[in-house]
Each structure stands twice: as structure tokens, then as C-alpha cells.
PDB file of C-alpha atoms in Angstrom:
ATOM      1  CA  GLU A 143    -242.360 -25.214  59.256  1.00 95.00           C
ATOM      2  CA  VAL A 144    -245.795 -24.172  60.465  1.00 97.00           C
ATOM      3  CA  GLN A 145    -247.726 -26.980  62.101  1.00 98.00           C
ATOM      4  CA  LEU A 146    -251.223 -26.987  63.565  1.00 98.00           C
ATOM      5  CA  LEU A 147    -252.388 -30.128  65.326  1.00 98.00           C
ATOM      6  CA  GLU A 148    -255.954 -30.466  66.565  1.00 98.00           C
ATOM      7  CA  SER A 149    -257.001 -32.834  69.331  1.00 98.00           C
ATOM      8  CA  GLY A 150    -259.955 -33.486  71.620  1.00 98.00           C
ATOM      9  CA  GLY A 151    -262.549 -34.605  69.113  1.00 97.00           C
ATOM     10  CA  GLY A 152    -264.755 -37.659  69.370  1.00 97.00           C
ATOM     11  CA  LEU A 153    -268.277 -38.837  70.073  1.00 98.00           C
ATOM     12  CA  VAL A 154    -270.468 -36.837  72.450  1.00 98.00           C
ATOM     13  CA  GLN A 155    -274.157 -36.981  73.263  1.00 98.00           C
ATOM     14  CA  PRO A 156    -276.535 -34.143  72.362  1.00 98.00           C
ATOM     15  CA  GLY A 157    -276.417 -31.500  75.076  1.00 98.00           C
ATOM     16  CA  GLY A 158    -272.906 -32.512  76.053  1.00 98.00           C
ATOM     17  CA  SER A 159    -269.626 -30.617  76.013  1.00 98.00           C
ATOM     18  CA  LEU A 160    -266.243 -31.035  74.390  1.00 98.00           C
ATOM     19  CA  ARG A 161    -263.051 -28.978  74.292  1.00 98.00           C
ATOM     20  CA  LEU A 162    -260.916 -28.940  71.185  1.00 98.00           C
ATOM     21  CA  SER A 163    -257.251 -27.973  71.287  1.00 98.00           C
ATOM     22  CA  CYS A 164    -254.902 -26.876  68.518  1.00 98.00           C
ATOM     23  CA  ALA A 165    -251.178 -27.028  69.230  1.00 98.00           C
ATOM     24  CA  ALA A 166    -249.230 -24.582  67.083  1.00 98.00           C
ATOM     25  CA  SER A 167    -245.567 -24.493  66.139  1.00 98.00           C
ATOM     26  CA  GLY A 168    -243.252 -22.982  63.562  1.00 97.00           C
ATOM     27  CA  PHE A 169    -244.379 -19.362  63.942  1.00 97.00           C
ATOM     28  CA  THR A 170    -244.810 -16.686  66.596  1.00 97.00           C
ATOM     29  CA  PHE A 171    -248.160 -17.822  67.950  1.00 97.00           C
ATOM     30  CA  SER A 172    -248.875 -14.750  70.052  1.00 97.00           C
ATOM     31  CA  ASN A 173    -248.568 -12.521  66.970  1.00 96.00           C
ATOM     32  CA  SER A 174    -251.147 -14.442  64.966  1.00 96.00           C
ATOM     33  CA  ALA A 175    -254.916 -14.372  65.045  1.00 97.00           C
ATOM     34  CA  MET A 176    -256.437 -17.841  64.883  1.00 98.00           C
ATOM     35  CA  ASN A 177    -259.693 -19.355  63.735  1.00 98.00           C
ATOM     36  CA  TRP A 178    -261.858 -22.446  63.883  1.00 98.00           C
ATOM     37  CA  VAL A 179    -263.563 -23.563  60.677  1.00 98.00           C
ATOM     38  CA  ARG A 180    -265.777 -26.632  60.402  1.00 98.00           C
ATOM     39  CA  GLN A 181    -267.026 -28.856  57.631  1.00 98.00           C
ATOM     40  CA  VAL A 182    -269.861 -31.338  57.718  1.00 97.00           C
ATOM     41  CA  PRO A 183    -268.553 -34.404  55.828  1.00 94.00           C
ATOM     42  CA  GLY A 184    -269.393 -34.002  52.164  1.00 94.00           C
ATOM     43  CA  LYS A 185    -270.512 -30.379  52.609  1.00 96.00           C
ATOM     44  CA  GLY A 186    -268.970 -26.907  52.459  1.00 97.00           C
ATOM     45  CA  LEU A 187    -266.821 -24.895  54.829  1.00 98.00           C
ATOM     46  CA  GLU A 188    -268.326 -22.913  57.706  1.00 98.00           C
ATOM     47  CA  TRP A 189    -266.353 -20.411  59.745  1.00 98.00           C
ATOM     48  CA  VAL A 190    -266.945 -20.879  63.467  1.00 98.00           C
ATOM     49  CA  SER A 191    -264.893 -18.436  65.494  1.00 98.00           C
ATOM     50  CA  ALA A 192    -261.815 -16.195  65.516  1.00 97.00           C
ATOM     51  CA  ILE A 193    -259.514 -14.723  68.154  1.00 97.00           C
ATOM     52  CA  SER A 194    -256.860 -12.020  67.966  1.00 96.00           C
ATOM     53  CA  GLY A 195    -253.220 -12.699  68.765  1.00 96.00           C
ATOM     54  CA  GLY A 196    -253.475 -11.300  72.265  1.00 95.00           C
ATOM     55  CA  GLY A 197    -256.840 -12.920  72.884  1.00 94.00           C
ATOM     56  CA  ASP A 198    -258.585  -9.616  73.576  1.00 96.00           C
ATOM     57  CA  SER A 199    -260.892  -9.763  70.542  1.00 96.00           C
ATOM     58  CA  THR A 200    -263.112 -12.672  69.590  1.00 97.00           C
ATOM     59  CA  TYR A 201    -265.739 -13.214  66.911  1.00 97.00           C
ATOM     60  CA  SER A 202    -268.195 -16.065  66.431  1.00 97.00           C
ATOM     61  CA  ALA A 203    -270.765 -17.235  63.919  1.00 97.00           C
ATOM     62  CA  ASP A 204    -274.378 -16.782  64.958  1.00 96.00           C
ATOM     63  CA  SER A 205    -274.852 -20.568  64.798  1.00 97.00           C
ATOM     64  CA  VAL A 206    -272.525 -21.075  67.785  1.00 98.00           C
ATOM     65  CA  LYS A 207    -272.850 -17.848  69.756  1.00 97.00           C
ATOM     66  CA  GLY A 208    -273.623 -18.499  73.393  1.00 97.00           C
ATOM     67  CA  ARG A 209    -272.577 -22.163  73.085  1.00 98.00           C
ATOM     68  CA  PHE A 210    -268.975 -22.162  71.832  1.00 98.00           C
ATOM     69  CA  THR A 211    -266.079 -20.166  73.288  1.00 98.00           C
ATOM     70  CA  ILE A 212    -262.751 -19.618  71.575  1.00 98.00           C
ATOM     71  CA  SER A 213    -259.687 -18.964  73.714  1.00 98.00           C
ATOM     72  CA  ARG A 214    -255.917 -19.284  73.604  1.00 98.00           C
ATOM     73  CA  ASP A 215    -252.943 -19.807  75.883  1.00 98.00           C
ATOM     74  CA  ASN A 216    -249.987 -18.054  74.312  1.00 98.00           C
ATOM     75  CA  SER A 217    -247.622 -19.515  76.910  1.00 97.00           C
ATOM     76  CA  LYS A 218    -248.516 -22.969  75.585  1.00 98.00           C
ATOM     77  CA  ASN A 219    -248.924 -22.006  71.904  1.00 98.00           C
ATOM     78  CA  THR A 220    -252.368 -23.559  72.024  1.00 98.00           C
ATOM     79  CA  LEU A 221    -255.783 -22.554  70.703  1.00 98.00           C
ATOM     80  CA  TYR A 222    -258.983 -23.902  72.225  1.00 98.00           C
ATOM     81  CA  LEU A 223    -262.653 -24.246  71.355  1.00 98.00           C
ATOM     82  CA  GLN A 224    -264.968 -25.002  74.250  1.00 98.00           C
ATOM     83  CA  MET A 225    -268.181 -26.442  72.847  1.00 98.00           C
ATOM     84  CA  ASN A 226    -271.226 -26.657  75.110  1.00 98.00           C
ATOM     85  CA  SER A 227    -274.860 -27.612  74.512  1.00 98.00           C
ATOM     86  CA  LEU A 228    -273.813 -29.615  71.482  1.00 98.00           C
ATOM     87  CA  ARG A 229    -276.367 -30.460  68.821  1.00 98.00           C
ATOM     88  CA  ALA A 230    -276.462 -33.040  66.058  1.00 97.00           C
ATOM     89  CA  GLU A 231    -275.882 -30.272  63.542  1.00 97.00           C
ATOM     90  CA  ASP A 232    -272.523 -29.515  65.163  1.00 98.00           C
ATOM     91  CA  THR A 233    -271.229 -32.835  63.824  1.00 98.00           C
ATOM     92  CA  ALA A 234    -268.342 -31.897  61.550  1.00 98.00           C
ATOM     93  CA  VAL A 235    -264.624 -31.929  60.996  1.00 98.00           C
ATOM     94  CA  TYR A 236    -263.168 -28.971  62.873  1.00 98.00           C
ATOM     95  CA  TYR A 237    -260.072 -27.237  61.515  1.00 98.00           C
ATOM     96  CA  CYS A 238    -257.927 -24.693  63.248  1.00 98.00           C
ATOM     97  CA  ALA A 239    -256.522 -22.135  60.850  1.00 98.00           C
ATOM     98  CA  LYS A 240    -253.971 -19.362  61.207  1.00 98.00           C
ATOM     99  CA  ARG A 241    -254.848 -15.918  59.935  1.00 96.00           C
ATOM    100  CA  GLY A 242    -252.557 -14.674  57.189  1.00 94.00           C
ATOM    101  CA  SER A 243    -251.825 -11.106  56.152  1.00 88.00           C
ATOM    102  CA  GLY A 244    -254.613  -8.652  55.547  1.00 85.00           C
ATOM    103  CA  SER A 245    -258.195  -9.836  55.923  1.00 89.00           C
ATOM    104  CA  TRP A 246    -259.587 -11.959  58.736  1.00 91.00           C
ATOM    105  CA  SER A 247    -260.732 -14.357  56.008  1.00 92.00           C
ATOM    106  CA  ASN A 248    -257.196 -15.133  54.830  1.00 95.00           C
ATOM    107  CA  PHE A 249    -256.285 -18.487  56.401  1.00 96.00           C
ATOM    108  CA  ASP A 250    -252.725 -19.250  55.345  1.00 96.00           C
ATOM    109  CA  TYR A 251    -252.219 -22.474  57.311  1.00 97.00           C
ATOM    110  CA  TRP A 252    -254.693 -25.163  58.333  1.00 98.00           C
ATOM    111  CA  GLY A 253    -254.542 -28.147  60.645  1.00 98.00           C
ATOM    112  CA  GLN A 254    -255.485 -31.598  59.418  1.00 97.00           C
ATOM    113  CA  GLY A 255    -258.877 -31.413  61.117  1.00 98.00           C
ATOM    114  CA  ILE A 256    -260.560 -33.391  63.879  1.00 98.00           C
ATOM    115  CA  LEU A 257    -263.941 -35.081  63.754  1.00 98.00           C
ATOM    116  CA  VAL A 258    -266.628 -34.230  66.287  1.00 98.00           C
ATOM    117  CA  THR A 259    -269.703 -36.454  66.246  1.00 98.00           C
ATOM    118  CA  VAL A 260    -272.780 -35.475  68.249  1.00 98.00           C
ATOM    119  CA  SER A 261    -275.070 -38.456  68.565  1.00 97.00           C
ATOM    120  CA  SER A 262    -276.901 -40.519  71.140  1.00 95.00           C
TER     121      SER A 262
ATOM    122  CA  GLN B 152    -277.857 -21.064  52.018  1.00 85.00           C
ATOM    123  CA  SER B 153    -274.386 -19.507  51.853  1.00 91.00           C
ATOM    124  CA  VAL B 154    -273.876 -15.737  52.055  1.00 94.00           C
ATOM    125  CA  LEU B 155    -271.515 -15.883  49.081  1.00 97.00           C
ATOM    126  CA  THR B 156    -272.917 -17.582  45.976  1.00 97.00           C
ATOM    127  CA  GLN B 157    -270.861 -19.929  43.823  1.00 98.00           C
ATOM    128  CA  PRO B 158    -271.946 -22.317  41.079  1.00 97.00           C
ATOM    129  CA  PRO B 159    -272.067 -25.849  42.537  1.00 97.00           C
ATOM    130  CA  SER B 160    -270.066 -27.308  39.674  1.00 97.00           C
ATOM    131  CA  ALA B 161    -267.705 -26.440  36.836  1.00 98.00           C
ATOM    132  CA  SER B 162    -265.819 -28.512  34.310  1.00 97.00           C
ATOM    133  CA  GLY B 163    -263.216 -28.327  31.617  1.00 96.00           C
ATOM    134  CA  THR B 164    -260.819 -30.394  29.587  1.00 97.00           C
ATOM    135  CA  PRO B 165    -257.054 -30.438  30.091  1.00 97.00           C
ATOM    136  CA  GLY B 166    -255.449 -27.288  28.744  1.00 97.00           C
ATOM    137  CA  GLN B 167    -258.663 -25.255  28.888  1.00 97.00           C
ATOM    138  CA  ARG B 168    -259.311 -22.156  30.951  1.00 97.00           C
ATOM    139  CA  VAL B 169    -262.156 -22.188  33.446  1.00 98.00           C
ATOM    140  CA  THR B 170    -263.540 -19.499  35.702  1.00 98.00           C
ATOM    141  CA  ILE B 171    -265.483 -19.807  38.951  1.00 98.00           C
ATOM    142  CA  SER B 172    -267.611 -16.932  40.136  1.00 98.00           C
ATOM    143  CA  CYS B 173    -268.399 -15.741  43.644  1.00 98.00           C
ATOM    144  CA  SER B 174    -271.240 -13.311  44.176  1.00 98.00           C
ATOM    145  CA  GLY B 175    -271.775 -11.332  47.359  1.00 97.00           C
ATOM    146  CA  SER B 176    -273.069  -7.998  48.541  1.00 96.00           C
ATOM    147  CA  SER B 177    -271.978  -4.567  49.686  1.00 95.00           C
ATOM    148  CA  SER B 178    -271.392  -5.814  53.224  1.00 96.00           C
ATOM    149  CA  ASN B 179    -268.849  -8.449  52.216  1.00 97.00           C
ATOM    150  CA  ILE B 180    -267.194  -8.517  48.790  1.00 97.00           C
ATOM    151  CA  GLY B 181    -268.196  -4.925  48.101  1.00 96.00           C
ATOM    152  CA  GLU B 182    -266.177  -3.651  51.047  1.00 95.00           C
ATOM    153  CA  ASN B 183    -263.590  -6.364  51.786  1.00 96.00           C
ATOM    154  CA  THR B 184    -261.070  -8.526  50.021  1.00 97.00           C
ATOM    155  CA  VAL B 185    -261.776 -12.029  48.771  1.00 97.00           C
ATOM    156  CA  ASN B 186    -259.763 -15.194  49.291  1.00 98.00           C
ATOM    157  CA  TRP B 187    -259.959 -18.469  47.412  1.00 98.00           C
ATOM    158  CA  TYR B 188    -259.300 -21.957  48.774  1.00 98.00           C
ATOM    159  CA  GLN B 189    -258.690 -25.278  47.073  1.00 98.00           C
ATOM    160  CA  GLN B 190    -259.650 -28.474  48.831  1.00 98.00           C
ATOM    161  CA  LEU B 191    -258.411 -31.722  47.331  1.00 96.00           C
ATOM    162  CA  PRO B 192    -260.328 -34.866  48.323  1.00 92.00           C
ATOM    163  CA  GLY B 193    -259.588 -35.952  51.877  1.00 92.00           C
ATOM    164  CA  THR B 194    -257.346 -32.997  52.688  1.00 96.00           C
ATOM    165  CA  ALA B 195    -257.556 -29.669  54.487  1.00 97.00           C
ATOM    166  CA  PRO B 196    -258.220 -26.546  52.417  1.00 98.00           C
ATOM    167  CA  LYS B 197    -255.280 -24.568  51.081  1.00 97.00           C
ATOM    168  CA  VAL B 198    -255.223 -20.874  50.219  1.00 97.00           C
ATOM    169  CA  LEU B 199    -254.889 -20.253  46.468  1.00 97.00           C
ATOM    170  CA  ILE B 200    -255.553 -16.534  46.236  1.00 97.00           C
ATOM    171  CA  TYR B 201    -255.650 -13.893  48.969  1.00 97.00           C
ATOM    172  CA  ALA B 202    -256.484 -10.190  48.872  1.00 96.00           C
ATOM    173  CA  ASN B 203    -258.494 -10.654  45.653  1.00 97.00           C
ATOM    174  CA  SER B 204    -255.586 -11.435  43.358  1.00 97.00           C
ATOM    175  CA  GLN B 205    -252.431 -12.299  45.297  1.00 97.00           C
ATOM    176  CA  ARG B 206    -250.874 -15.739  45.009  1.00 97.00           C
ATOM    177  CA  PRO B 207    -249.004 -17.243  47.959  1.00 95.00           C
ATOM    178  CA  SER B 208    -245.568 -18.580  47.135  1.00 94.00           C
ATOM    179  CA  GLY B 209    -245.805 -22.023  45.616  1.00 94.00           C
ATOM    180  CA  VAL B 210    -249.166 -21.486  43.916  1.00 97.00           C
ATOM    181  CA  PRO B 211    -248.756 -21.753  40.128  1.00 96.00           C
ATOM    182  CA  ASP B 212    -249.468 -18.647  38.068  1.00 96.00           C
ATOM    183  CA  ARG B 213    -252.129 -20.654  36.238  1.00 97.00           C
ATOM    184  CA  PHE B 214    -254.357 -19.548  39.109  1.00 98.00           C
ATOM    185  CA  SER B 215    -255.536 -15.939  39.152  1.00 98.00           C
ATOM    186  CA  GLY B 216    -258.167 -13.951  40.977  1.00 98.00           C
ATOM    187  CA  SER B 217    -260.091 -10.752  40.350  1.00 97.00           C
ATOM    188  CA  LYS B 218    -262.796  -8.694  41.962  1.00 97.00           C
ATOM    189  CA  SER B 219    -265.272  -6.179  40.629  1.00 96.00           C
ATOM    190  CA  GLY B 220    -267.972  -4.567  42.721  1.00 96.00           C
ATOM    191  CA  THR B 221    -269.725  -7.261  44.713  1.00 97.00           C
ATOM    192  CA  SER B 222    -268.395 -10.196  42.688  1.00 97.00           C
ATOM    193  CA  ALA B 223    -265.127 -12.045  42.421  1.00 98.00           C
ATOM    194  CA  SER B 224    -263.735 -14.688  40.093  1.00 98.00           C
ATOM    195  CA  LEU B 225    -261.114 -17.387  40.162  1.00 98.00           C
ATOM    196  CA  ALA B 226    -259.578 -18.320  36.821  1.00 98.00           C
ATOM    197  CA  ILE B 227    -257.602 -21.476  36.183  1.00 98.00           C
ATOM    198  CA  SER B 228    -255.728 -21.630  32.897  1.00 97.00           C
ATOM    199  CA  CYS B 229    -254.031 -24.619  31.293  1.00 97.00           C
ATOM    200  CA  LEU B 230    -256.283 -26.916  33.298  1.00 97.00           C
ATOM    201  CA  GLN B 231    -254.649 -30.051  34.644  1.00 97.00           C
ATOM    202  CA  SER B 232    -256.113 -33.255  36.064  1.00 96.00           C
ATOM    203  CA  GLU B 233    -254.684 -32.442  39.489  1.00 96.00           C
ATOM    204  CA  ASP B 234    -256.839 -29.289  39.592  1.00 97.00           C
ATOM    205  CA  GLU B 235    -259.892 -31.467  40.173  1.00 97.00           C
ATOM    206  CA  ALA B 236    -261.019 -30.291  43.607  1.00 97.00           C
ATOM    207  CA  ASN B 237    -263.534 -28.172  45.482  1.00 98.00           C
ATOM    208  CA  TYR B 238    -262.983 -24.420  45.404  1.00 98.00           C
ATOM    209  CA  TYR B 239    -264.313 -21.938  47.973  1.00 98.00           C
ATOM    210  CA  CYS B 240    -264.384 -18.156  48.099  1.00 98.00           C
ATOM    211  CA  ALA B 241    -264.375 -16.354  51.443  1.00 98.00           C
ATOM    212  CA  GLY B 242    -264.507 -12.838  52.806  1.00 97.00           C
ATOM    213  CA  TRP B 243    -265.268 -10.777  55.859  1.00 97.00           C
ATOM    214  CA  ASP B 244    -268.859  -9.586  56.264  1.00 97.00           C
ATOM    215  CA  ASP B 245    -269.269  -6.233  58.023  1.00 96.00           C
ATOM    216  CA  SER B 246    -272.950  -6.818  58.857  1.00 96.00           C
ATOM    217  CA  LEU B 247    -272.451 -10.296  60.307  1.00 95.00           C
ATOM    218  CA  ASN B 248    -269.102  -9.312  61.861  1.00 95.00           C
ATOM    219  CA  GLY B 249    -267.629 -12.595  60.755  1.00 96.00           C
ATOM    220  CA  VAL B 250    -266.131 -14.597  57.915  1.00 97.00           C
ATOM    221  CA  VAL B 251    -268.436 -15.937  55.229  1.00 97.00           C
ATOM    222  CA  PHE B 252    -267.736 -18.689  52.724  1.00 98.00           C
ATOM    223  CA  GLY B 253    -269.256 -19.533  49.396  1.00 98.00           C
ATOM    224  CA  GLY B 254    -270.967 -22.893  49.115  1.00 97.00           C
ATOM    225  CA  GLY B 255    -268.119 -24.303  47.088  1.00 97.00           C
ATOM    226  CA  THR B 256    -267.637 -25.293  43.454  1.00 98.00           C
ATOM    227  CA  LYS B 257    -266.670 -28.826  42.484  1.00 98.00           C
ATOM    228  CA  LEU B 258    -264.331 -28.666  39.511  1.00 98.00           C
ATOM    229  CA  THR B 259    -264.226 -31.703  37.268  1.00 97.00           C
ATOM    230  CA  VAL B 260    -261.475 -32.161  34.703  1.00 96.00           C
ATOM    231  CA  LEU B 261    -263.010 -34.189  31.873  1.00 92.00           C
TER     232      LEU B 261
END
């Protein structure tokens, strides 16, 4: 059974940093591209960042470029999102999602999400 | 403002068929496949349709997807109360070099 478990969320002040982790199990992690998707409570979904299975290719939304960095440790089956220079508008539930077959926009498994709150 | 455009709401009565549209452009839907997600209240999204019209195992055949040009549609037949949820379309955008979502459609079963 595929499982994705996010951790590392919480309250952080504007301008601060936070690192999210997503522990994966139930599939061959190193063969799967992974993503972060966020959702402001009560609002729609926003894709944040993606990384290839080997970690050699990454993509990010313009809204987080230069501030957020996606990475992975295939020896630990773990995906990360390093978030720096956080802003109030980064407050959201962050989901990690596994890429399915075909398009980069096919997310076949999702974690339960973790809340990040940026506030003073 | 989302790159992909969906109606904010849709509704139907049990047993009816409803469709939800998703409009894009040549850089996203026009050149790439579309996926649809269902998000029930308080839960993570779940893929309903991938590659325009493919259903993952476990998704009822009441759900179907299609694409034409720069638009896509999700159809739900024999509507049931448990279909009440938010629905999102998504695709890759070649110009933005990233994934784009529609703003979401809240489906109400009357």
C-alpha cells in the first residue's frame, strides 16, 4: 500500500524558514517523480514544485522560485521542501503527491497534508 | 486567477448527468493531457481521470473525461449524494514549465 506522510509543518514568522518532509512507502521511491501541492484553507489547489525520480530535474511555480527548494533522499525514501523567506501568502496545507503514469500533472497518490502557518 | 478556467459551481439532482468544463490554451490543454481530481470535504484530492479519459482502478464508470482542442470536460452520470465535492482539472503548461490547476468547481447534489 502506497503511503505518503508529511511532517515539519507549523507556525513560523514572516521571513522565517521551514523544512517539510514526506516519508514514502509502498512503492519504488527512486523510480517516481514527486511533487508538492498546496491549498490555502477554503481555496483551490496550487502546484508548488516537482522533482524527477533521480533528483536531477526540478520544476517550481513562479510564486516560490528562489525561495523554496525541492529535494529528495532516495536512500531514506523521503521528499523535502525547504521553504525560506516565508510570507503570509504561503500559509496553506501542503501535500506531497506521487507522479503517476504519463503527464507530470497526474498525481496518483497524495499525502494527508500538513498545515504551514506564516504569521507574527 | 487560475490558468485553467472552470465554473465555480455546478449542481444536479440524484440520477442526473452533470458536466464540468475546463478551458485552457494552446500551451497547456492544447498540447498536453488533462487530469481531473475529486476532493471530498476535509480530505486530500484523489485522481478521478488521467490522460484525458482514463479511469484509475476503483473509480466508477459513472465518471468520464474528454478533451477537444483547448478544452476538457468531466461528466458524472447517475449522480449520487456522495459525489458532492470539489473537482479540479490540471495539466502541464509548456510556457510556464509547470503544472497548472483550474480554480475548482463545487458540485452540489440537490
